[in-house]
Coordinates of C-alpha atoms and ligand atoms in Angstrom, one line a residue:
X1 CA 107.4 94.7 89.4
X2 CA 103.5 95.5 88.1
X3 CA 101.3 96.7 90.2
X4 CA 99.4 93.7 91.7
X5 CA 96.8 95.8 94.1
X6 CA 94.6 98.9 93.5
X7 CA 96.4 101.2 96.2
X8 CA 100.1 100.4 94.6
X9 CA 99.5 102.8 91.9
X10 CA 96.5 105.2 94.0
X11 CA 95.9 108.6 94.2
X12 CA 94.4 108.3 98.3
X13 CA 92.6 111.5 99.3
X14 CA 92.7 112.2 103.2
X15 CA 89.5 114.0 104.3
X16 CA 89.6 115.4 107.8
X17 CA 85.8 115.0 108.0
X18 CA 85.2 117.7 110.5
X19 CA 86.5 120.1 107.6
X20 CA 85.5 119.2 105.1
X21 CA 81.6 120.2 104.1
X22 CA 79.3 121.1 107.0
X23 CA 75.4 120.0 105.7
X24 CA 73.5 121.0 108.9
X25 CA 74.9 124.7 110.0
X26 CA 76.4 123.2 113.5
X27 CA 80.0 124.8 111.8
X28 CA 81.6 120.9 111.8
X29 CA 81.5 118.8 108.7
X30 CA 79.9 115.5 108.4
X31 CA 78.6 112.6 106.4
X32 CA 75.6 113.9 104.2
X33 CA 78.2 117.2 103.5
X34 CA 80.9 114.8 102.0
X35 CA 78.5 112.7 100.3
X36 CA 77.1 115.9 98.6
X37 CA 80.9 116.3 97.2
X38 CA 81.8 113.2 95.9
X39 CA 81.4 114.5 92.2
X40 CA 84.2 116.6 93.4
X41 CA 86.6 114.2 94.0
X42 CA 85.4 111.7 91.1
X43 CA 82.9 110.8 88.7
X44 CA 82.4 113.5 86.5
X45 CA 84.4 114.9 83.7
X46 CA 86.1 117.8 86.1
X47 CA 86.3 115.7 89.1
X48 CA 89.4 115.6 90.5
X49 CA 89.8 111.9 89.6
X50 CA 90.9 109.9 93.0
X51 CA 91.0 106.5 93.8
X52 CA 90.0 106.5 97.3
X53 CA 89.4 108.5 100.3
X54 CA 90.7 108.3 103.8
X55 CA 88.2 109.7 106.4
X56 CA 90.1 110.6 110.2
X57 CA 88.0 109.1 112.6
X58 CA 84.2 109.2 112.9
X59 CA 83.6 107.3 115.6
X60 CA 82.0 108.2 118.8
X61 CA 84.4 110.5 120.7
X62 CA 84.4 113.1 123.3
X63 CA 86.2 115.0 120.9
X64 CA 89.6 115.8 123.2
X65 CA 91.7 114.7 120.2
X66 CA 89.2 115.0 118.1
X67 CA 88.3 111.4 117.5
X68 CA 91.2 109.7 117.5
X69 CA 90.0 109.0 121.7
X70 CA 87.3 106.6 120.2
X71 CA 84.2 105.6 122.9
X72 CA 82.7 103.3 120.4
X73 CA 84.2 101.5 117.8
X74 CA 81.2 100.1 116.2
X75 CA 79.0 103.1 115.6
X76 CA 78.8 106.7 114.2
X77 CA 79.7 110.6 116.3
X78 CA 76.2 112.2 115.9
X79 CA 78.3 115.1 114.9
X80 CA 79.2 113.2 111.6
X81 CA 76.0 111.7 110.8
X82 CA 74.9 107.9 111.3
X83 CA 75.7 104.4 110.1
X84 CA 73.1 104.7 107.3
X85 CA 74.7 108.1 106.2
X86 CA 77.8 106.0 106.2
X87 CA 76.1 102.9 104.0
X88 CA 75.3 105.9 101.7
X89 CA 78.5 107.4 101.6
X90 CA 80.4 104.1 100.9
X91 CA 78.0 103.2 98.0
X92 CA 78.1 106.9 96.7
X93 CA 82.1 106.1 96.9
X94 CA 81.6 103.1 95.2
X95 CA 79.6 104.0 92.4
X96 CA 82.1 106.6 91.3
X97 CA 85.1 104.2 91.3
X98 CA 86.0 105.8 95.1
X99 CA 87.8 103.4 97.7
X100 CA 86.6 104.1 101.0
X101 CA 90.0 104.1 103.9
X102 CA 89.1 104.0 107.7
X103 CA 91.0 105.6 110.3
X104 CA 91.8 102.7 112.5
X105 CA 92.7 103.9 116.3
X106 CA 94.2 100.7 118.1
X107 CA 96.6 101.9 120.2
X108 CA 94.0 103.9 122.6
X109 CA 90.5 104.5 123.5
X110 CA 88.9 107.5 124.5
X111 CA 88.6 107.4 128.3
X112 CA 85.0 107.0 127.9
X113 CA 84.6 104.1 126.5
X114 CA 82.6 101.0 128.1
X115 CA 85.6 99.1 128.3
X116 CA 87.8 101.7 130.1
X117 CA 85.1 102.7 132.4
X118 CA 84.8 98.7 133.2
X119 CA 88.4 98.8 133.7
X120 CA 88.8 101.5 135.9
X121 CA 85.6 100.4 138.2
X122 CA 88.4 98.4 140.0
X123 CA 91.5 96.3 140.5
X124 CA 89.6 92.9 140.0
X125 CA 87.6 94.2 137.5
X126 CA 87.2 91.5 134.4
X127 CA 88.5 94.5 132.1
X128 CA 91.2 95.9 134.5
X129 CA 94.0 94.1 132.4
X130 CA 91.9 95.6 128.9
X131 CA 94.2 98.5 129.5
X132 CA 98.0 99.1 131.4
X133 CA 97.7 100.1 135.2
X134 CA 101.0 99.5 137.6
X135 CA 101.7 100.3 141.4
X136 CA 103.2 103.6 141.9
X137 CA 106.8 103.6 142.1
X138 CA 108.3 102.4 145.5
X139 CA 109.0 106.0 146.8
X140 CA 105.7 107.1 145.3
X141 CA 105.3 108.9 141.4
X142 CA 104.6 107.6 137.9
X143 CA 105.7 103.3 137.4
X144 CA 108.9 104.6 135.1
X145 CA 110.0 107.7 133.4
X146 CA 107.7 107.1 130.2
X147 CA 106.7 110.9 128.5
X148 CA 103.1 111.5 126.6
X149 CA 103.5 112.1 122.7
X150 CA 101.7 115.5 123.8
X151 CA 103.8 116.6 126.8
X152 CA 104.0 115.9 130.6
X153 CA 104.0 112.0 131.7
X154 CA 102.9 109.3 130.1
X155 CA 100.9 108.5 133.4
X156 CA 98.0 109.2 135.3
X157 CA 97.2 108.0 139.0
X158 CA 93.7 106.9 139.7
X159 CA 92.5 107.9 143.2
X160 CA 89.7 105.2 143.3
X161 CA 92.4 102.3 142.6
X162 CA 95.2 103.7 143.6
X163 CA 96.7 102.8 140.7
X164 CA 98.5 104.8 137.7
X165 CA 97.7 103.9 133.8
X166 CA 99.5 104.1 130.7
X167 CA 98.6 106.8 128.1
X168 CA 101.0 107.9 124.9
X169 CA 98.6 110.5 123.9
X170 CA 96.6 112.4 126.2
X171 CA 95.1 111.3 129.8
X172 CA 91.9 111.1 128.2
X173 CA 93.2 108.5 125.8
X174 CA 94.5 105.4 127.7
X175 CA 96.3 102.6 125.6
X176 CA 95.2 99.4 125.6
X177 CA 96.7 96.5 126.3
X178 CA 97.7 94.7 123.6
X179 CA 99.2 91.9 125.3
X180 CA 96.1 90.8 126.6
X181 CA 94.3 88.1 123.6
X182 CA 90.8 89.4 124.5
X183 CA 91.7 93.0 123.6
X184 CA 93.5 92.0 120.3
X185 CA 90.0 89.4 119.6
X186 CA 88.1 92.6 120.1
X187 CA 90.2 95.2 117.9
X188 CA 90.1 92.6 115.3
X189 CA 86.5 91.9 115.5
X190 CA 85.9 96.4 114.6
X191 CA 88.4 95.5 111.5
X192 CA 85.1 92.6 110.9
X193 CA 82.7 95.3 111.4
X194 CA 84.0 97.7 109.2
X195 CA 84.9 95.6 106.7
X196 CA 81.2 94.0 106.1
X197 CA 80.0 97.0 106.0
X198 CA 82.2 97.1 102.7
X199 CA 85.0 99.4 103.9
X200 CA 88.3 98.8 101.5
X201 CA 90.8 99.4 103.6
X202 CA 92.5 101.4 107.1
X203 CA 95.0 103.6 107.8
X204 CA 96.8 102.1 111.4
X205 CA 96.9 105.4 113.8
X206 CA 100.1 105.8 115.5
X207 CA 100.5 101.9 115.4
X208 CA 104.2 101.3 116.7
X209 CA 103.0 102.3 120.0
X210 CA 100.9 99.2 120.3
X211 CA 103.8 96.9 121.1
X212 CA 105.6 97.7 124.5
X213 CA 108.8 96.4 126.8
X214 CA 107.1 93.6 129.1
X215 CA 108.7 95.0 131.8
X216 CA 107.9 98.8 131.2
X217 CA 111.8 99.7 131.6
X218 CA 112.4 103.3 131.6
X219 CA 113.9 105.0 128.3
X220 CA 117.1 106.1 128.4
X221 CA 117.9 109.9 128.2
X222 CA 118.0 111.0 123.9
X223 CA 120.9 113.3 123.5
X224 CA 121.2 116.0 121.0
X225 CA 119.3 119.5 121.3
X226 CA 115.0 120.0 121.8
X227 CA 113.8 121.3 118.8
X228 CA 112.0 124.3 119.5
X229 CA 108.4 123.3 119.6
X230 CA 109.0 119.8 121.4
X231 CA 106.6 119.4 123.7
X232 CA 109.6 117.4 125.8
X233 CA 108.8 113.9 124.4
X234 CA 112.1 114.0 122.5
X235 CA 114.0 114.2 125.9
X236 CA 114.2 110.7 125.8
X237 CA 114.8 107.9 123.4
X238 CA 111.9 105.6 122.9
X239 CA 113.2 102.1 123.1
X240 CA 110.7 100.6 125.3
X241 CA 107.2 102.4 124.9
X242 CA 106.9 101.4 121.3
X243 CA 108.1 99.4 118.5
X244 CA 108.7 95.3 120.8
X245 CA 109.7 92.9 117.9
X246 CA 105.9 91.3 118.9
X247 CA 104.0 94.0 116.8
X248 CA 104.9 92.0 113.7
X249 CA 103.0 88.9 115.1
X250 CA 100.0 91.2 115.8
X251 CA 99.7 93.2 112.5
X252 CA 100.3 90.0 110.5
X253 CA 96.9 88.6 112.5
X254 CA 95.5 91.9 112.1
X255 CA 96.3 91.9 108.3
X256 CA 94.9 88.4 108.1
X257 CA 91.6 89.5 109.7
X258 CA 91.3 92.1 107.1
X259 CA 91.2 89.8 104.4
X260 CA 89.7 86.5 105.7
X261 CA 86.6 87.5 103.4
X262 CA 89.3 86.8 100.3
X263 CA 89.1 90.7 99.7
X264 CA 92.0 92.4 99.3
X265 CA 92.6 95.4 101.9
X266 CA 95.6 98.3 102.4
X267 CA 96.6 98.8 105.7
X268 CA 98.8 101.5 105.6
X269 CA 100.9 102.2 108.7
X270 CA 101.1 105.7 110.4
X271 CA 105.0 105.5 112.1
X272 CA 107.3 108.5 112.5
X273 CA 110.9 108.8 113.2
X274 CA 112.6 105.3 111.9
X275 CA 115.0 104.7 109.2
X276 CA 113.9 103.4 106.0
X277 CA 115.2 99.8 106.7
X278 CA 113.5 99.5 110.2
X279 CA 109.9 101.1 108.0
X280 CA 110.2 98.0 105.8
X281 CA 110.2 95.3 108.4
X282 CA 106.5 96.4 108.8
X283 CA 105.5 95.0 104.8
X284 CA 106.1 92.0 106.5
X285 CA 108.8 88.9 105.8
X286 CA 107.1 85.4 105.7
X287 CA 103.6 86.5 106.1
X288 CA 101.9 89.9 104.8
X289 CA 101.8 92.5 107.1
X290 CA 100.8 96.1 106.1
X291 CA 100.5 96.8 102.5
X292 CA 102.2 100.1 103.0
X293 CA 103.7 102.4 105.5
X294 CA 103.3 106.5 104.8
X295 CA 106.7 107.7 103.5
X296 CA 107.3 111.0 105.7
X297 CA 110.7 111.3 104.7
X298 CA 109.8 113.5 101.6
X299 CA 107.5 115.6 104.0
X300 CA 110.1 116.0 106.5
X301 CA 112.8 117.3 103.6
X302 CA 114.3 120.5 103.1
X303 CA 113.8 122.3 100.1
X304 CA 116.2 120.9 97.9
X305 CA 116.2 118.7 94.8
X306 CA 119.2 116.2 96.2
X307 CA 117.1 115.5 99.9
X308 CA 113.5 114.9 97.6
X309 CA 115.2 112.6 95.4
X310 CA 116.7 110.6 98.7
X311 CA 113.4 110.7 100.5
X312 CA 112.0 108.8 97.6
X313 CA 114.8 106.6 96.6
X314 CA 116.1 105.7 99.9
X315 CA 112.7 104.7 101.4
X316 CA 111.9 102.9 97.4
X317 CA 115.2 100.9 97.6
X318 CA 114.6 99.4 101.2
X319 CA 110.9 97.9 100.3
X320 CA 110.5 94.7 100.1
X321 CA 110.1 93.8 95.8
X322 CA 106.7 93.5 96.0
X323 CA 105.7 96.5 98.3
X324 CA 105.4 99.8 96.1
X325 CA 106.2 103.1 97.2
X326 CA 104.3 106.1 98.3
X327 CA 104.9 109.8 98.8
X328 CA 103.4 112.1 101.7
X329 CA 103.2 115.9 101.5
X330 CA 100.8 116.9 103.8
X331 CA 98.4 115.1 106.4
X332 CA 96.2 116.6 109.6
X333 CA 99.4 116.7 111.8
X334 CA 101.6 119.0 109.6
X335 CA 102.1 122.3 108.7
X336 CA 100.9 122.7 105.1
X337 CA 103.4 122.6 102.3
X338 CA 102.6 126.3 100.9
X339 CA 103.3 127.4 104.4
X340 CA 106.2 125.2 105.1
X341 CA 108.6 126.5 102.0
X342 CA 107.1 129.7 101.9
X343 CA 109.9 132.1 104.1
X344 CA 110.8 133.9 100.8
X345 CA 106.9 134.2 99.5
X346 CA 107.4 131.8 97.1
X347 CA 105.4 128.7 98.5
X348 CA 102.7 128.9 96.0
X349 CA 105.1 128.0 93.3
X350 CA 107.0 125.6 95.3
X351 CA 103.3 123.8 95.9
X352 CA 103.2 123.4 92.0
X353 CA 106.5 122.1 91.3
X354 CA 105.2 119.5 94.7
X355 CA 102.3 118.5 92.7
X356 CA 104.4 117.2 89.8
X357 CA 106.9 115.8 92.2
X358 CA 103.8 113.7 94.1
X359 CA 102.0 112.5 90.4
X360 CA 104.9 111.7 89.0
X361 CA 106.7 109.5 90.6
X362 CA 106.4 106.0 91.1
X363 CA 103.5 104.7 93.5
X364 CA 100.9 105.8 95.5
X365 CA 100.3 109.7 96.3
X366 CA 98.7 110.8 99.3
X367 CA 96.6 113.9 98.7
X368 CA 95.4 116.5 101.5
X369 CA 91.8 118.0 101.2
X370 CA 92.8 121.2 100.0
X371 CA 96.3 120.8 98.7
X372 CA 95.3 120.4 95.3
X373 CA 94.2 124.1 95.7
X374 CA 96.9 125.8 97.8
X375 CA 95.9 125.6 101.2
X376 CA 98.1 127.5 103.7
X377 CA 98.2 127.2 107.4
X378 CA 95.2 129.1 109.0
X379 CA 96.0 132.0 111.5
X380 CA 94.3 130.7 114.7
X381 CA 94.1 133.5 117.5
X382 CA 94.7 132.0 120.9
X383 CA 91.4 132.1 122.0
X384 CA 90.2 129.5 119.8
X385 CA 92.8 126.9 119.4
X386 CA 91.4 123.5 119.7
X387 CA 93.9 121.1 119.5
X388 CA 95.0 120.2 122.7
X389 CA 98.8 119.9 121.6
X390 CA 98.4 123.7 121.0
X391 CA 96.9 124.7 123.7
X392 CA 99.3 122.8 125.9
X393 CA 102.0 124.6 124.4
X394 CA 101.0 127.5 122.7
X395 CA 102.8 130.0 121.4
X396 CA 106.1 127.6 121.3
X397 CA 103.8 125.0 119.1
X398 CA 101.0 126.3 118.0
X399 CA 99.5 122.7 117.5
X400 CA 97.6 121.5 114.6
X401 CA 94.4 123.6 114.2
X402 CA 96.5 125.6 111.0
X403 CA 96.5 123.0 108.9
X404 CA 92.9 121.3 109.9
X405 CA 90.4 125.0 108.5
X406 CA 87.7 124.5 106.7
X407 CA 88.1 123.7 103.2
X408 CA 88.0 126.3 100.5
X409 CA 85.2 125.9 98.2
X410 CA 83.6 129.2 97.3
X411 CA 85.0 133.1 98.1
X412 CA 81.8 133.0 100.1
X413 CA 81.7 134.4 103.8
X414 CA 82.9 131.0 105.1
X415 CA 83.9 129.8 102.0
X416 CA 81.3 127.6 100.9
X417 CA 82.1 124.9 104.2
X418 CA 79.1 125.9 106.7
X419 CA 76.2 128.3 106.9
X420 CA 76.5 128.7 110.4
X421 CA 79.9 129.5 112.0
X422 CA 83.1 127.0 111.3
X423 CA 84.7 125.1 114.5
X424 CA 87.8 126.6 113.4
X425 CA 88.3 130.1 111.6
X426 CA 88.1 129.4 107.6
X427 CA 91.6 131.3 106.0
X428 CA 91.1 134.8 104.9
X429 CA 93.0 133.7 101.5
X430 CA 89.6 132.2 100.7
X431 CA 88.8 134.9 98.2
X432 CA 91.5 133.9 96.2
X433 CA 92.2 130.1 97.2
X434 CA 88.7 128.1 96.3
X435 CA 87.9 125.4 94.5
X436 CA 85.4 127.7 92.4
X437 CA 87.9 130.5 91.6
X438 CA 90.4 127.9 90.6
X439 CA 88.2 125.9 88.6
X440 CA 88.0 129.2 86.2
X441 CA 91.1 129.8 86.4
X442 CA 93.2 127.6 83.7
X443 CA 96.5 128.5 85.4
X444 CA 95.2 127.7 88.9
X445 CA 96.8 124.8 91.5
X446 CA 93.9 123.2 90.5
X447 CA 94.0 123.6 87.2
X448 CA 97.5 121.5 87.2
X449 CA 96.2 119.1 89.9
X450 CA 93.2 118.0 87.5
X451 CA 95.4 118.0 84.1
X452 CA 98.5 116.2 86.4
X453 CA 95.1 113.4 87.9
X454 CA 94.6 112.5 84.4
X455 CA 97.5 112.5 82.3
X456 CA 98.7 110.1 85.0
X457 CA 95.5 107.8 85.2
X458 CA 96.0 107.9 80.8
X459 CA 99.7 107.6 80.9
X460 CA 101.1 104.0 81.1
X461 CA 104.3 105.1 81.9
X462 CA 103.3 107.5 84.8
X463 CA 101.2 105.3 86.6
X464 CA 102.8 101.8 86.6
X465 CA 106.1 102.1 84.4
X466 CA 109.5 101.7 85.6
X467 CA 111.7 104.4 87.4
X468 CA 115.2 105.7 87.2
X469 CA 116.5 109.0 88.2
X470 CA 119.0 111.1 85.4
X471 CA 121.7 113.3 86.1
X472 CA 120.1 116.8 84.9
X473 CA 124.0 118.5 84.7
X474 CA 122.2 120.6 87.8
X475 CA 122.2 119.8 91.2
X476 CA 119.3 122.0 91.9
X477 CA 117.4 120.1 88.9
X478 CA 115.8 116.1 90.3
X479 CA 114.8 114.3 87.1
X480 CA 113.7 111.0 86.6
X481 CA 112.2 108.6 83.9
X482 CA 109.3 107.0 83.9
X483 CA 109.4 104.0 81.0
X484 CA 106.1 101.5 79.6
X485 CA 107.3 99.4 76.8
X486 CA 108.2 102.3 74.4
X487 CA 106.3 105.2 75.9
X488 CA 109.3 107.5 77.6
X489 CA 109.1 110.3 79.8
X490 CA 111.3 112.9 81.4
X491 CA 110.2 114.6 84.3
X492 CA 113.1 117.4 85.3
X493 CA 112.0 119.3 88.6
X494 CA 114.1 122.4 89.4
X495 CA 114.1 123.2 92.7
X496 CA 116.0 127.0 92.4
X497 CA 114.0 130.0 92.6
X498 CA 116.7 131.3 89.6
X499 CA 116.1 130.0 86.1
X500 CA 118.7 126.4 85.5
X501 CA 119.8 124.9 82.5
X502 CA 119.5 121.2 82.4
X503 CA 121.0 118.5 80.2
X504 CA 120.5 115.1 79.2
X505 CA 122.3 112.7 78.0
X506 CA 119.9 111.3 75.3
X507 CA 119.7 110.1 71.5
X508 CA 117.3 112.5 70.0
X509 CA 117.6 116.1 68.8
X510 CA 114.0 116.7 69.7
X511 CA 111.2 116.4 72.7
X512 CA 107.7 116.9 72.7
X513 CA 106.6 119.2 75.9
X514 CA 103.8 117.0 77.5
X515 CA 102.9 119.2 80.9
X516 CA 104.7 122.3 82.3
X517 CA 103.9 123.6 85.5
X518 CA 104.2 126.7 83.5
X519 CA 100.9 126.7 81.4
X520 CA 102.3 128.6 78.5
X521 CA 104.9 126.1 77.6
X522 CA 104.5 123.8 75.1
X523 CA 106.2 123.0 71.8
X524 CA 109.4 120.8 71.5
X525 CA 113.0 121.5 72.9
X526 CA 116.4 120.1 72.9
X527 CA 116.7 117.7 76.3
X528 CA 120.5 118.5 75.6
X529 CA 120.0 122.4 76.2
X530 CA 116.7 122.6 78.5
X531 CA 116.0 125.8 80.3
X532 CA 113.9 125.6 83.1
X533 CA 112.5 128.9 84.5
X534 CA 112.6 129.2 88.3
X535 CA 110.6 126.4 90.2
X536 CA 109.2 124.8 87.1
X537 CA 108.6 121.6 86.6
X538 CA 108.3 120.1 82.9
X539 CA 107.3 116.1 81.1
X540 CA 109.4 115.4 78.1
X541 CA 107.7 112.3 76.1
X542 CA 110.7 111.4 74.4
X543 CA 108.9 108.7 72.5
Ligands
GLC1 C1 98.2 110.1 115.2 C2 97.2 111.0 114.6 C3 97.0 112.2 115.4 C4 96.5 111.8 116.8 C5 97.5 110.7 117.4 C6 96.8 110.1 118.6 O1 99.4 110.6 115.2 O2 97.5 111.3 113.2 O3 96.2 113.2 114.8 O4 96.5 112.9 117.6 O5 97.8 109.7 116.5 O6 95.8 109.2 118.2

């Protein structure tokens, strides 16, 4: 299949604003400080070369989950800038060939907003059925045994009402009630807003949770072990606080809303924790639905070339034909991948071998600010954790402030992000790990990021050719081939910290080296008898 949209073949660039680039010394990033990088991620000859950027939420928020609890859909957090900043920051996209993604929070508002305060006011309240309130339970407690994503129950009682409501997240994010027409009318009527104001597309935050059990039954027990850091939400098995068959009427509308003014839109879905089949009912079957769903099978793999290769094949094979693929590595809710394969030192070089995994392979990528450069988690003493996951439950989970520090642009006191001091402590590996170091630097992250960007935005067979894995004679070597007409690569990955010989079963005594992730290879070699040096990554053209 060809690529038919611009995001099937997208390199998408999640900026998690409040890192990003401060502009006015208050130690959080905003508007005007992203708009002043945009040559950075495209536009000039040693831009980055992206397609689009996704921006987390910069709505008005209270900040208790740091925007995603929204108190204004239709409007700007003075902490971020204002709507002109962000008409300016959409044409400044624009004009340098950068889609503009919104974070699109439907499942909850912040507990502030109008419409929650309206709803709350009391039990005859025009609004009151906006969100999910029930009686307390006949002997008294919580309606049913539902859990919070972030620990503790998934309830909170109301004094004034007497009355408990529904929150997956935190208290100060109740859900709305999606059963109710009016609150679906107004969710898609921020989708209009957005969307005249020329945005190209959203990212659907935690969206299974949307769609509940009519009658709010309890979830049964889960069995199996707690992983370590649960915050207890895995005690029980979600069958009725997310995922009712209905949510594929709503994000069909939702997708039709999107794209009523004949512009084509992504919607790509934020789910965790189903199987590749269940994933794909969300592409939608008679009607289009979303345009993609974030593969976190590859970011939730082990180190090891066999799992990669059935993250990505497993979740490719079950898509719908016309749906392409995408791969995650890193996002705002994960530990960061230097950190994550880095118990024997060597996550640096794993992060290199990543970055030919992510650009070679077929589909969209999904790039983290700061992964092109190496970006480890960030050493947050206790006493300034923000993220309310980690401070719930620190030191068992630490939460999510490690992988959201500012990003790395200078070897500067605080590295280039803020002249006043950062919301969150900026890494010490900033003297090393920056986007100006690296630029010098020929065998930097970066370096390969920017050479990987364009030899896959100038290579046919990269960016929309055909793809078919190839026994390497290794099982610590994934390879795959990426085919346009007569153009022919061979990607071999070797996943061993120990050097691997690979061989291929090919015609041809000869192939041209067309990127390494080690910088001084280049030449031709045998694909029969290919030695890989440990955690490299190497292109064949066998054309
Ligand atoms: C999503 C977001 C996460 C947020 C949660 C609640 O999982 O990625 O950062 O805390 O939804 O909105």
């Amino acid at each position: 299949m060809r690529p038919r949209n611009w995001w099937d073949t997208a390199v998408i660039y999640e900026i998690y604003l409040r890192s990003f680039q401060d502009s006015n010394g208050d130690g959080v990033g905003d508007l005007p400080g992203l708009i002043s990088r945009l040559d950075y991620l495209n536009g000039q000859d040693d831009s980055l070369g992206v397609d689009a950027v996704w921006l987390t939420p910069l709505y008005p928020s209270p900040m208790f989950d740091f925007g995603y609890d929204i108190a204004d859909y239709e409007s700007i957090d003075p902490v971020f800038g204002t709507l002109q900043d962000f008409d300016e920051l959409v044409a400044g996209a624009h004009a340098r060939g950068i889609k503009v993604v919104m974070d699109f929070v439907a499942n909850h508002t912040s507990h502030l907003h109008a419409w929650f305060q309206e709803s709350r006011a009391g039990r005859h309240s025009p609004r009151r059925d906006w969100y999910v309130w029930r009686d307390p339970a006949p002997g008294g407690g919580p309606p049913n045994n539902w859990l919070s994503v972030f620990g503790g129950p998934a309830w909170t009682f109301d004094e004034a009402t007497g009355q408990y409501y529904l929150h997956s997240f935190l208290p100060q994010q109740p859900d709305l009630n999606w059963r109710n027409p009016e609150v679906r009318e107004a969710m898609f009527d921020v989708i209009r807003f957005w969307t005249r104001r020329g945005v190209d597309g959203f990212r659907l935050d935690a969206i299974d949770h949307i769609a509940k059990d009519e009658r709010l039954r309890d979830n049964p027990a889960a069995e199996g072990e707690l992983p370590p850091e649960s915050t207890g939400y895995e005690l029980l098995e979600h069958l009725y606080d997310r995922r009712h068959p209905i949510i594929h009427e709503w994000l069909q509308e939702l997708r039709a809303v999107a794209e009523e003014d004949g512009t084509p839109r992504m919607m790509v879905s934020e789910i965790y924790g189903l199987e590749p089949e269940a994933v794909a009912l969300f592409h939608g079957i008679d009607r289009p639905e979303m345009s993609m769903s974030f593969n976190f099978d590859v970011l939730q793999a082990p180190w090891d070339a066999g799992a990669f290769r059935a993250a990505i094949e497993t979740f490719a094979a079950n898509l719908p034909p016309r749906i392409w693929p995408n791969v995650v590595l890193n996002n705002h809710d994960q530990s960061r991948l230097v950190s994550r394969y880095d118990w024997d030192g060597l996550g640096e070089a794993r992060a290199r071998l990543a970055a030919m995994l992510l650009l070679t392979v077929r589909g969209a990528a999904f790039l983290y600010y700061g992964e092109e450069l190496g970006m480890r988690n960030g050493i947050i003493p206790r006493e300034r954790l923000q993220d309310p996951v980690g401070i719930r439950h620190w030191p068992l989970n630490s939460g999510r402030d490690p992988e959201r520090t500012p990003m790395q642009w200078t070897a500067g006191p605080t590295a280039g992000f803020t002249s006043g001091c950062p919301w969150l402590p900026v890494n010490p590996d900033h003297d090393r790990i920056n986007v100006a170091t690296e630029s010098n630097d020929p065998g930097s992250l970066l370096a390969l990021y920017r050479d990987l960007l364009r030899r896959r935005r100038e290579t046919p067979a990269l960016l929309t050719g055909t793809y078919e894995a190839i026994d390497a004679g290794s099982e610590d070597v994934y390879a795959h081939l990426r085919q346009d007409g007569t153009q022919r690569l061979l990607i071999a990955l070797n996943f061993a910290p120990e050097e691997r010989h690979a061989s291929f079963d090919l015609d041809g005594e000869r192939a041209a080296i067309f990127l390494s992730t080690r910088r001084a290879r280049a030449g031709s070699v045998n694909p029969r008898h290919l030695a890989l040096a440990p955690l490299e990554g190497t292109i064949l053209s066998l054309e």
